[in-house]
Amino acid sequence: MKRIIILGSTGSIGRATLKVVKENPDKFEVIGLSARRNTSLLNKQIKEFRPSYVSILDKGKAKTLRINKGLKILAGEEGLGELSKKECDILVLGVPGLSALKPLFSCLGKAKKVLLANKEAIISAGEIIKERAKNRNTELFPVDSEAWAVLNLLKKEDREDILCVYLTASGGPFWDKPKEIIKNVKAKEAIRHPVWKMGKKISVDSATLMNKGFEVIEIKRLFNIDSENIKILIHPQSVVHAFLEKRDKSLISCMFYPDMRIPISSGLGIDKFSLKGKKLLLDKIKGLEFFLPDYKKFPLLNLAYFVANKEKSFPTVLVSADEEVVDLYLKGKVGFSDISKIIERVIAKHKPRDITSLEDVYYWEAWAREKVKELVF
Ligand SMILES: NC(=O)c1ccc[n+]([C@@H]2O[C@H](COP(=O)([O-])OP(=O)(O)OC[C@H]3O[C@@H](n4cnc5c(N)ncnc54)[C@H](OP(=O)(O)O)[C@@H]3O)[C@@H](O)[C@H]2O)c1
């Protein structure tokens, strides 16, 4: 039995992971679950999976949690930190944005393997995390669908033969809409993703294509590929997740039905004969389309390449400014087109410095959030 901890168990990634656990009841022992405030779902998960630890970020909600025999309830950021330090075979990082950074840092050396759904932590503190993971023998395993596709493709190829990597993007809800129409779209339209059912933050990032820009930096970090060799294609059917272009002019692709259970099952080590995710039936797809993204309509993509190139503290500032602005957008305080304008201005103001510790990351996170507030209020 593999001992598993799921951070963000009430979210889209957390629920998909628990579905896989449920499909394989003899393979996993759920030792820890965490949520921010959704105690009604967390209570159902406690009843069903009987973890030893549960962590709730909102301390006020702790008293509404179900008390199982032998269950320890942890609360607040300290609680999440304590849960991340428990020994386990696999920890699933399904919390959004920079809230994942501390738990990821803490679990290295305690978890044998970390399934990385969150990409912001690896973007903002990449080298620090990678080095600590290496020194403490924790495997970092990406389950973000494009990163997982690249991992699979690279496994089978000689790196010398690879010219570049293509990442595909569904394009979100607005990729083919005129610029004037998307200027003022409300959050409820922006989070209506055409393919995936995901949390609000990543759904807005998909609508602005910031998420794809983040993936360029993520792939560069995880697989040491220069950003100029990472290209993006809009692919509305979302069944091809990545291509490799080889020197012999052939392309090889990784295709699978857009179901997060597929990369998650792979990360959990489910053998291919008992895998339950949906099968991709090519004869049911009307066609496969690929388009170049409109960099003028989605300027955050260009900005991500600039940041990926410059490195230093730029990625931390990009991720932090985006998190702050998207939060303001979801609260109705700024418009859709303001998201890219504000982030561009924050990046323009930034004088990059080296990132050598978590303290540096937090310093530049605070700096970027403050700059966003200065520009908005
Ligand atoms: N969903 C996907 O298909 C997908 C694909 C690729 C990558 N990812 C990445 O995976 C991560 C999770 O995405 P998601 O779509 O599953 O998000 P989500 O549905 O919003 O779920 C987030 C989970 O984390 C908890 N949470 C929220 N804010 C938190 C905080 N500040 N501290 C601690 N816990 C917090 C939530 O608890 P409550 O339920 O109580 O709010 C929930 O359990 C993100 O980084 C996303 O970019 C997701």
Short mmCIF file of C-alpha atoms and ligand atoms in Angstrom, two decimals:
data_model
loop_
_atom_site.label_atom_id
_atom_site.label_comp_id
_atom_site.label_asym_id
_atom_site.label_seq_id
_atom_site.Cartn_x
_atom_site.Cartn_y
_atom_site.Cartn_z
CA MET A 1 0.00 0.00 0.00
CA LYS A 2 1.35 3.43 -0.95
CA ARG A 3 0.80 6.15 1.67
CA ILE A 4 -0.57 9.26 0.00
CA ILE A 5 -1.19 12.88 1.05
CA ILE A 6 -3.36 15.10 -1.12
CA LEU A 7 -3.02 18.85 -0.68
CA GLY A 8 -6.08 20.55 -2.12
CA SER A 9 -8.23 17.40 -1.94
CA THR A 10 -11.49 19.31 -2.48
CA GLY A 11 -10.30 20.91 -5.73
CA SER A 12 -10.39 19.63 -9.28
CA ILE A 13 -6.97 17.91 -9.07
CA GLY A 14 -7.68 16.58 -5.57
CA ARG A 15 -11.01 15.10 -6.60
CA ALA A 16 -9.49 13.52 -9.73
CA THR A 17 -6.75 11.96 -7.56
CA LEU A 18 -9.27 10.56 -5.08
CA LYS A 19 -11.24 9.09 -7.99
CA VAL A 20 -8.12 7.15 -9.02
CA VAL A 21 -7.53 6.10 -5.40
CA LYS A 22 -11.13 4.87 -5.20
CA GLU A 23 -10.70 2.90 -8.43
CA ASN A 24 -7.66 1.18 -6.86
CA PRO A 25 -8.70 0.59 -3.24
CA ASP A 26 -6.02 -2.02 -2.48
CA LYS A 27 -3.12 0.21 -3.63
CA PHE A 28 -3.34 3.34 -1.48
CA GLU A 29 -3.67 4.40 2.10
CA VAL A 30 -4.79 8.05 2.26
CA ILE A 31 -2.95 9.49 5.24
CA GLY A 32 -3.64 13.19 4.75
CA LEU A 33 -6.12 15.55 3.05
CA SER A 34 -6.31 19.33 2.96
CA ALA A 35 -8.70 22.10 1.93
CA ARG A 36 -8.99 25.85 2.31
CA ARG A 37 -12.59 26.12 3.53
CA ASN A 38 -14.85 23.57 1.80
CA THR A 39 -15.64 21.54 4.92
CA SER A 40 -18.78 19.94 3.53
CA LEU A 41 -16.81 18.10 0.83
CA LEU A 42 -13.84 17.54 3.14
CA ASN A 43 -16.15 15.87 5.66
CA LYS A 44 -17.41 13.48 2.98
CA GLN A 45 -13.80 12.68 2.04
CA ILE A 46 -12.88 12.08 5.71
CA LYS A 47 -15.77 9.65 6.03
CA GLU A 48 -14.88 7.79 2.86
CA PHE A 49 -11.05 7.71 2.95
CA ARG A 50 -10.42 7.78 6.72
CA PRO A 51 -7.16 9.79 6.70
CA SER A 52 -4.99 10.14 9.83
CA TYR A 53 -4.52 13.88 9.28
CA VAL A 54 -6.64 16.59 7.81
CA SER A 55 -5.68 20.21 7.40
CA ILE A 56 -8.05 23.15 6.96
CA LEU A 57 -6.63 26.57 6.09
CA ASP A 58 -9.56 28.56 7.46
CA LYS A 59 -9.10 28.06 11.22
CA GLY A 60 -12.67 29.10 11.96
CA LYS A 61 -13.96 26.10 10.02
CA ALA A 62 -11.93 23.53 11.96
CA LYS A 63 -14.71 22.97 14.50
CA THR A 64 -17.14 21.93 11.74
CA LEU A 65 -14.92 19.01 10.73
CA ARG A 66 -15.99 15.46 11.33
CA ILE A 67 -14.06 13.79 14.15
CA ASN A 68 -13.08 10.27 13.19
CA LYS A 69 -11.32 8.01 15.66
CA GLY A 70 -7.56 8.54 15.25
CA LEU A 71 -7.97 11.65 13.05
CA LYS A 72 -5.78 14.64 13.86
CA ILE A 73 -7.15 17.99 12.72
CA LEU A 74 -4.59 20.63 11.72
CA ALA A 75 -5.54 24.23 11.02
CA GLY A 76 -4.17 27.37 9.39
CA GLU A 77 -0.95 27.75 7.44
CA GLU A 78 0.94 26.02 10.27
CA GLY A 79 -1.44 23.07 9.92
CA LEU A 80 -0.77 22.80 6.19
CA GLY A 81 2.96 23.04 6.92
CA GLU A 82 2.71 20.25 9.51
CA LEU A 83 0.79 17.98 7.13
CA SER A 84 3.38 18.53 4.38
CA LYS A 85 6.11 17.31 6.73
CA LYS A 86 4.52 13.90 7.32
CA GLU A 87 6.39 10.97 5.82
CA CYS A 88 4.61 9.49 2.81
CA ASP A 89 5.22 7.73 -0.49
CA ILE A 90 3.38 10.27 -2.65
CA LEU A 91 2.27 13.84 -2.02
CA VAL A 92 -0.08 15.45 -4.55
CA LEU A 93 0.39 19.22 -4.86
CA GLY A 94 -3.10 20.34 -5.88
CA VAL A 95 -3.24 23.75 -4.18
CA PRO A 96 -3.22 26.81 -6.44
CA GLY A 97 -0.66 29.57 -6.98
CA LEU A 98 2.06 30.53 -4.55
CA SER A 99 0.20 28.91 -1.63
CA ALA A 100 1.90 25.71 -2.83
CA LEU A 101 5.44 26.97 -2.31
CA LYS A 102 5.89 26.40 1.46
CA PRO A 103 4.21 22.96 1.49
CA LEU A 104 6.30 21.90 -1.51
CA PHE A 105 9.50 23.05 0.16
CA SER A 106 8.55 21.30 3.43
CA CYS A 107 7.63 17.97 1.90
CA LEU A 108 10.95 17.47 0.12
CA GLY A 109 12.77 14.67 1.90
CA LYS A 110 9.55 13.55 3.65
CA ALA A 111 7.62 12.50 0.55
CA LYS A 112 9.34 10.03 -1.77
CA LYS A 113 7.56 11.49 -4.78
CA VAL A 114 5.65 14.72 -5.40
CA LEU A 115 3.02 14.96 -8.12
CA LEU A 116 3.26 18.54 -9.34
CA ALA A 117 -0.08 19.85 -10.60
CA ASN A 118 0.78 23.33 -9.39
CA LYS A 119 3.32 25.08 -11.61
CA GLU A 120 3.66 28.46 -9.87
CA ALA A 121 5.90 27.04 -7.13
CA ILE A 122 8.36 25.53 -9.58
CA ILE A 123 8.33 28.70 -11.70
CA SER A 124 8.98 31.08 -8.83
CA ALA A 125 11.57 29.01 -6.97
CA GLY A 126 12.66 26.46 -9.57
CA GLU A 127 16.35 25.96 -8.89
CA ILE A 128 15.94 26.05 -5.09
CA ILE A 129 13.22 23.40 -5.24
CA LYS A 130 15.04 21.21 -7.77
CA GLU A 131 18.27 21.22 -5.78
CA ARG A 132 16.55 20.47 -2.47
CA ALA A 133 14.52 17.67 -4.09
CA LYS A 134 17.73 16.16 -5.50
CA ASN A 135 19.62 16.41 -2.21
CA ARG A 136 16.74 14.86 -0.28
CA ASN A 137 15.87 12.12 -2.77
CA THR A 138 12.36 13.28 -3.58
CA GLU A 139 11.21 12.70 -7.13
CA LEU A 140 9.37 15.60 -8.77
CA PHE A 141 6.78 14.24 -11.20
CA PRO A 142 4.72 16.68 -13.32
CA VAL A 143 1.06 15.80 -13.82
CA ASP A 144 0.10 18.99 -15.61
CA SER A 145 -1.05 17.43 -18.91
CA GLU A 146 1.42 19.19 -21.23
CA ALA A 147 4.39 18.67 -18.90
CA TRP A 148 3.45 15.01 -18.47
CA ALA A 149 3.21 14.67 -22.27
CA VAL A 150 6.70 16.19 -22.69
CA LEU A 151 8.06 13.88 -19.96
CA ASN A 152 6.68 10.86 -21.83
CA LEU A 153 8.00 11.99 -25.19
CA LEU A 154 11.50 12.83 -23.95
CA LYS A 155 11.82 9.44 -22.22
CA LYS A 156 11.77 7.72 -25.59
CA GLU A 157 14.06 10.05 -27.53
CA ASP A 158 17.71 10.97 -27.73
CA ARG A 159 17.93 14.64 -26.65
CA GLU A 160 20.45 15.29 -29.46
CA ASP A 161 17.72 14.46 -32.00
CA ILE A 162 15.23 17.01 -30.68
CA LEU A 163 14.93 20.41 -32.33
CA CYS A 164 12.02 21.81 -30.39
CA VAL A 165 8.97 21.13 -28.24
CA TYR A 166 5.47 22.22 -29.19
CA LEU A 167 3.00 22.74 -26.39
CA THR A 168 -0.65 22.89 -27.32
CA ALA A 169 -3.27 25.15 -25.78
CA SER A 170 -7.02 24.72 -25.99
CA GLY A 171 -7.03 28.52 -26.33
CA GLY A 172 -9.55 29.01 -23.53
CA PRO A 173 -12.97 30.55 -24.20
CA PHE A 174 -11.76 33.61 -26.17
CA TRP A 175 -8.92 32.61 -28.51
CA ASP A 176 -11.08 33.09 -31.64
CA LYS A 177 -13.14 36.05 -30.36
CA PRO A 178 -12.42 39.64 -31.53
CA LYS A 179 -10.26 41.75 -29.22
CA GLU A 180 -13.02 44.34 -28.71
CA ILE A 181 -15.42 41.69 -27.42
CA ILE A 182 -13.07 40.16 -24.88
CA LYS A 183 -11.93 43.53 -23.53
CA ASN A 184 -14.63 43.65 -20.88
CA VAL A 185 -15.65 40.02 -20.38
CA LYS A 186 -16.84 39.21 -16.88
CA ALA A 187 -15.22 36.57 -14.69
CA LYS A 188 -18.12 34.13 -15.03
CA GLU A 189 -17.48 33.97 -18.79
CA ALA A 190 -13.69 33.80 -18.40
CA ILE A 191 -13.86 30.80 -16.07
CA ARG A 192 -16.10 28.85 -18.45
CA HIS A 193 -13.32 26.74 -19.96
CA PRO A 194 -14.31 24.88 -23.14
CA VAL A 195 -12.47 21.64 -22.29
CA TRP A 196 -11.37 21.30 -18.66
CA LYS A 197 -13.30 21.84 -15.45
CA MET A 198 -10.69 23.55 -13.30
CA GLY A 199 -10.33 26.00 -10.42
CA LYS A 200 -11.03 29.72 -11.01
CA LYS A 201 -7.40 30.92 -10.96
CA ILE A 202 -6.13 28.49 -13.63
CA SER A 203 -9.30 29.04 -15.69
CA VAL A 204 -8.65 32.81 -15.88
CA ASP A 205 -4.98 32.08 -16.68
CA SER A 206 -6.18 29.87 -19.53
CA ALA A 207 -8.44 32.62 -20.85
CA THR A 208 -5.53 35.13 -20.92
CA LEU A 209 -3.12 32.40 -22.16
CA MET A 210 -0.93 33.24 -19.15
CA ASN A 211 -1.23 29.57 -18.21
CA LYS A 212 0.45 28.58 -21.48
CA GLY A 213 3.15 31.18 -20.86
CA PHE A 214 3.67 29.67 -17.40
CA GLU A 215 4.05 26.28 -19.03
CA VAL A 216 6.87 27.60 -21.23
CA ILE A 217 8.77 28.53 -18.05
CA GLU A 218 7.72 25.28 -16.31
CA ILE A 219 8.96 23.12 -19.20
CA LYS A 220 12.20 25.08 -19.40
CA ARG A 221 12.74 24.55 -15.67
CA LEU A 222 11.76 20.90 -15.48
CA PHE A 223 13.50 19.62 -18.58
CA ASN A 224 16.28 22.18 -19.18
CA ILE A 225 15.00 23.20 -22.62
CA ASP A 226 15.75 26.72 -23.90
CA SER A 227 12.58 28.80 -24.17
CA GLU A 228 13.28 29.63 -27.83
CA ASN A 229 12.90 25.90 -28.50
CA ILE A 230 9.49 25.74 -26.83
CA LYS A 231 6.67 26.74 -29.18
CA ILE A 232 2.94 27.09 -28.74
CA LEU A 233 0.04 26.06 -30.93
CA ILE A 234 -3.66 26.58 -30.31
CA HIS A 235 -5.37 23.22 -30.64
CA PRO A 236 -9.07 23.55 -29.75
CA GLN A 237 -9.73 19.77 -29.64
CA SER A 238 -7.15 19.42 -26.82
CA VAL A 239 -6.23 15.82 -27.52
CA VAL A 240 -2.65 16.38 -28.68
CA HIS A 241 -0.86 17.71 -25.62
CA ALA A 242 2.68 18.09 -26.95
CA PHE A 243 4.83 17.41 -30.00
CA LEU A 244 8.55 16.96 -30.38
CA GLU A 245 10.08 18.13 -33.64
CA LYS A 246 13.08 16.00 -34.54
CA ARG A 247 16.14 16.72 -36.66
CA ASP A 248 14.98 14.16 -39.22
CA LYS A 249 11.97 16.49 -39.79
CA SER A 250 9.50 14.09 -38.19
CA LEU A 251 7.07 15.10 -35.47
CA ILE A 252 6.06 12.80 -32.65
CA SER A 253 3.08 13.57 -30.47
CA CYS A 254 1.57 12.57 -27.18
CA MET A 255 -2.21 12.33 -27.45
CA PHE A 256 -4.74 11.39 -24.85
CA TYR A 257 -8.32 12.16 -23.93
CA PRO A 258 -8.34 15.37 -21.82
CA ASP A 259 -8.87 13.64 -18.47
CA MET A 260 -6.51 14.53 -15.62
CA ARG A 261 -6.87 10.99 -14.25
CA ILE A 262 -4.50 9.85 -17.01
CA PRO A 263 -1.37 11.81 -15.94
CA ILE A 264 -2.35 11.44 -12.27
CA SER A 265 -2.67 7.63 -12.60
CA SER A 266 0.75 7.53 -14.24
CA GLY A 267 2.22 9.56 -11.38
CA LEU A 268 0.57 7.31 -8.84
CA GLY A 269 2.16 4.31 -10.54
CA ILE A 270 -1.11 2.64 -11.61
CA ASP A 271 -0.14 -0.10 -14.03
CA LYS A 272 -1.42 0.39 -17.56
CA PHE A 273 -3.67 -2.66 -17.42
CA SER A 274 -5.83 -1.28 -14.60
CA LEU A 275 -5.97 2.31 -15.84
CA LYS A 276 -9.53 3.70 -15.86
CA GLY A 277 -9.30 7.15 -17.57
CA LYS A 278 -11.30 7.74 -20.74
CA LYS A 279 -9.93 6.36 -23.97
CA LEU A 280 -9.26 8.66 -26.93
CA LEU A 281 -11.29 7.51 -29.94
CA LEU A 282 -9.82 9.22 -33.00
CA ASP A 283 -12.76 8.26 -35.23
CA LYS A 284 -15.04 10.31 -32.94
CA ILE A 285 -13.03 13.49 -33.49
CA LYS A 286 -14.18 15.59 -36.43
CA GLY A 287 -10.69 16.92 -37.14
CA LEU A 288 -7.49 18.12 -35.55
CA GLU A 289 -6.80 21.83 -35.91
CA PHE A 290 -3.68 23.83 -35.05
CA PHE A 291 -3.28 27.60 -35.14
CA LEU A 292 -0.57 30.04 -34.18
CA PRO A 293 -1.62 32.13 -31.18
CA ASP A 294 -2.38 35.81 -31.68
CA TYR A 295 0.39 37.39 -29.60
CA LYS A 296 -1.16 40.86 -29.95
CA LYS A 297 -4.48 39.73 -28.54
CA PHE A 298 -2.77 37.71 -25.78
CA PRO A 299 0.30 39.81 -24.83
CA LEU A 300 1.00 37.76 -21.68
CA LEU A 301 2.38 35.01 -23.91
CA ASN A 302 5.09 37.35 -25.22
CA LEU A 303 5.77 38.52 -21.72
CA ALA A 304 6.23 34.92 -20.54
CA TYR A 305 8.90 34.36 -23.22
CA PHE A 306 10.66 37.56 -22.19
CA VAL A 307 10.61 36.44 -18.54
CA ALA A 308 11.70 32.89 -19.39
CA ASN A 309 14.68 34.35 -21.21
CA LYS A 310 15.72 36.84 -18.56
CA GLU A 311 15.18 34.51 -15.55
CA LYS A 312 16.53 35.85 -12.18
CA SER A 313 13.61 37.29 -10.16
CA PHE A 314 11.43 37.90 -13.25
CA PRO A 315 9.49 34.58 -13.07
CA THR A 316 8.70 35.16 -9.37
CA VAL A 317 7.44 38.67 -10.14
CA LEU A 318 5.36 37.44 -13.10
CA VAL A 319 3.67 34.68 -11.10
CA SER A 320 3.02 36.97 -8.10
CA ALA A 321 1.69 39.90 -10.14
CA ASP A 322 -0.59 37.54 -12.06
CA GLU A 323 -1.94 36.00 -8.85
CA GLU A 324 -2.71 39.43 -7.38
CA VAL A 325 -4.36 40.80 -10.55
CA VAL A 326 -6.40 37.66 -11.23
CA ASP A 327 -7.71 37.85 -7.66
CA LEU A 328 -8.74 41.49 -8.26
CA TYR A 329 -10.34 40.49 -11.57
CA LEU A 330 -12.34 37.70 -9.89
CA LYS A 331 -13.52 40.26 -7.32
CA GLY A 332 -14.64 42.60 -10.14
CA LYS A 333 -12.07 45.30 -9.28
CA VAL A 334 -10.29 45.32 -12.68
CA GLY A 335 -11.39 44.44 -16.21
CA PHE A 336 -10.21 41.52 -18.34
CA SER A 337 -7.93 43.63 -20.56
CA ASP A 338 -6.42 45.30 -17.45
CA ILE A 339 -4.90 41.95 -16.41
CA SER A 340 -2.20 41.99 -19.09
CA LYS A 341 -1.72 45.77 -18.97
CA ILE A 342 -1.05 45.77 -15.22
CA ILE A 343 1.29 42.76 -15.33
CA GLU A 344 3.25 44.33 -18.21
CA ARG A 345 3.71 47.51 -16.18
CA VAL A 346 4.90 45.61 -13.11
CA ILE A 347 7.45 43.69 -15.20
CA ALA A 348 8.60 46.96 -16.82
CA LYS A 349 9.26 48.44 -13.36
CA HIS A 350 11.22 45.40 -12.16
CA LYS A 351 15.00 45.40 -11.82
CA PRO A 352 15.91 41.73 -11.69
CA ARG A 353 17.95 40.19 -8.86
CA ASP A 354 19.21 36.67 -8.17
CA ILE A 355 16.90 34.30 -6.32
CA THR A 356 18.96 32.21 -3.93
CA SER A 357 16.54 31.47 -1.08
CA LEU A 358 12.84 31.22 -0.27
CA GLU A 359 13.18 34.60 1.49
CA ASP A 360 14.16 36.14 -1.87
CA VAL A 361 11.04 34.60 -3.44
CA TYR A 362 8.81 36.03 -0.69
CA TYR A 363 10.49 39.43 -0.94
CA TRP A 364 9.79 39.70 -4.68
CA GLU A 365 6.32 38.24 -4.27
CA ALA A 366 5.47 41.02 -1.81
CA TRP A 367 7.10 43.62 -4.08
CA ALA A 368 5.03 42.51 -7.11
CA ARG A 369 1.76 42.41 -5.15
CA GLU A 370 2.43 45.90 -3.81
CA LYS A 371 3.17 47.25 -7.31
CA VAL A 372 -0.12 45.81 -8.58
CA LYS A 373 -2.00 47.52 -5.74
CA GLU A 374 -0.25 50.84 -6.44
CA LEU A 375 -1.34 50.62 -10.08
CA VAL A 376 -4.95 49.69 -9.29
CA PHE A 377 -5.86 51.77 -6.22
N1 LIG B 1 -7.64 21.38 -12.64
C1 LIG B 1 -6.84 21.00 -13.60
O1 LIG B 1 -7.24 20.31 -14.54
C2 LIG B 1 -5.38 21.40 -13.57
C3 LIG B 1 -4.56 21.03 -14.64
C4 LIG B 1 -3.20 21.37 -14.58
C5 LIG B 1 -2.70 22.04 -13.48
N2 LIG B 1 -3.53 22.41 -12.46
C6 LIG B 1 -2.97 23.13 -11.31
O2 LIG B 1 -3.28 22.41 -10.12
C7 LIG B 1 -3.50 23.31 -9.03
C8 LIG B 1 -4.89 23.06 -8.46
O3 LIG B 1 -5.82 23.40 -9.47
P1 LIG B 1 -7.36 23.06 -9.32
O4 LIG B 1 -7.98 23.32 -10.65
O5 LIG B 1 -7.53 21.71 -8.70
O6 LIG B 1 -7.82 24.21 -8.27
P2 LIG B 1 -9.15 24.27 -7.41
O7 LIG B 1 -10.21 23.42 -8.03
O8 LIG B 1 -9.41 25.70 -7.18
O9 LIG B 1 -8.73 23.55 -6.02
C9 LIG B 1 -7.77 24.10 -5.17
C10 LIG B 1 -7.65 23.27 -3.92
O10 LIG B 1 -6.73 23.89 -3.03
C11 LIG B 1 -7.42 24.45 -1.88
N3 LIG B 1 -6.92 25.81 -1.69
C12 LIG B 1 -7.31 26.93 -2.35
N4 LIG B 1 -6.59 27.99 -1.94
C13 LIG B 1 -5.73 27.54 -1.02
C14 LIG B 1 -4.72 28.15 -0.23
N5 LIG B 1 -4.46 29.47 -0.30
N6 LIG B 1 -4.01 27.38 0.63
C15 LIG B 1 -4.26 26.06 0.73
N7 LIG B 1 -5.22 25.41 0.02
C16 LIG B 1 -5.93 26.14 -0.86
C17 LIG B 1 -8.89 24.40 -2.23
O11 LIG B 1 -9.69 24.27 -1.04
P3 LIG B 1 -11.25 24.74 -1.06
O12 LIG B 1 -11.95 23.75 -1.94
O13 LIG B 1 -11.65 24.62 0.37
O14 LIG B 1 -11.27 26.13 -1.60
C18 LIG B 1 -8.95 23.15 -3.11
O15 LIG B 1 -8.89 22.00 -2.31
C19 LIG B 1 -3.33 24.72 -9.60
O16 LIG B 1 -2.02 25.17 -9.37
C20 LIG B 1 -3.56 24.53 -11.09
O17 LIG B 1 -2.87 25.49 -11.87
C21 LIG B 1 -4.85 22.09 -12.48
#
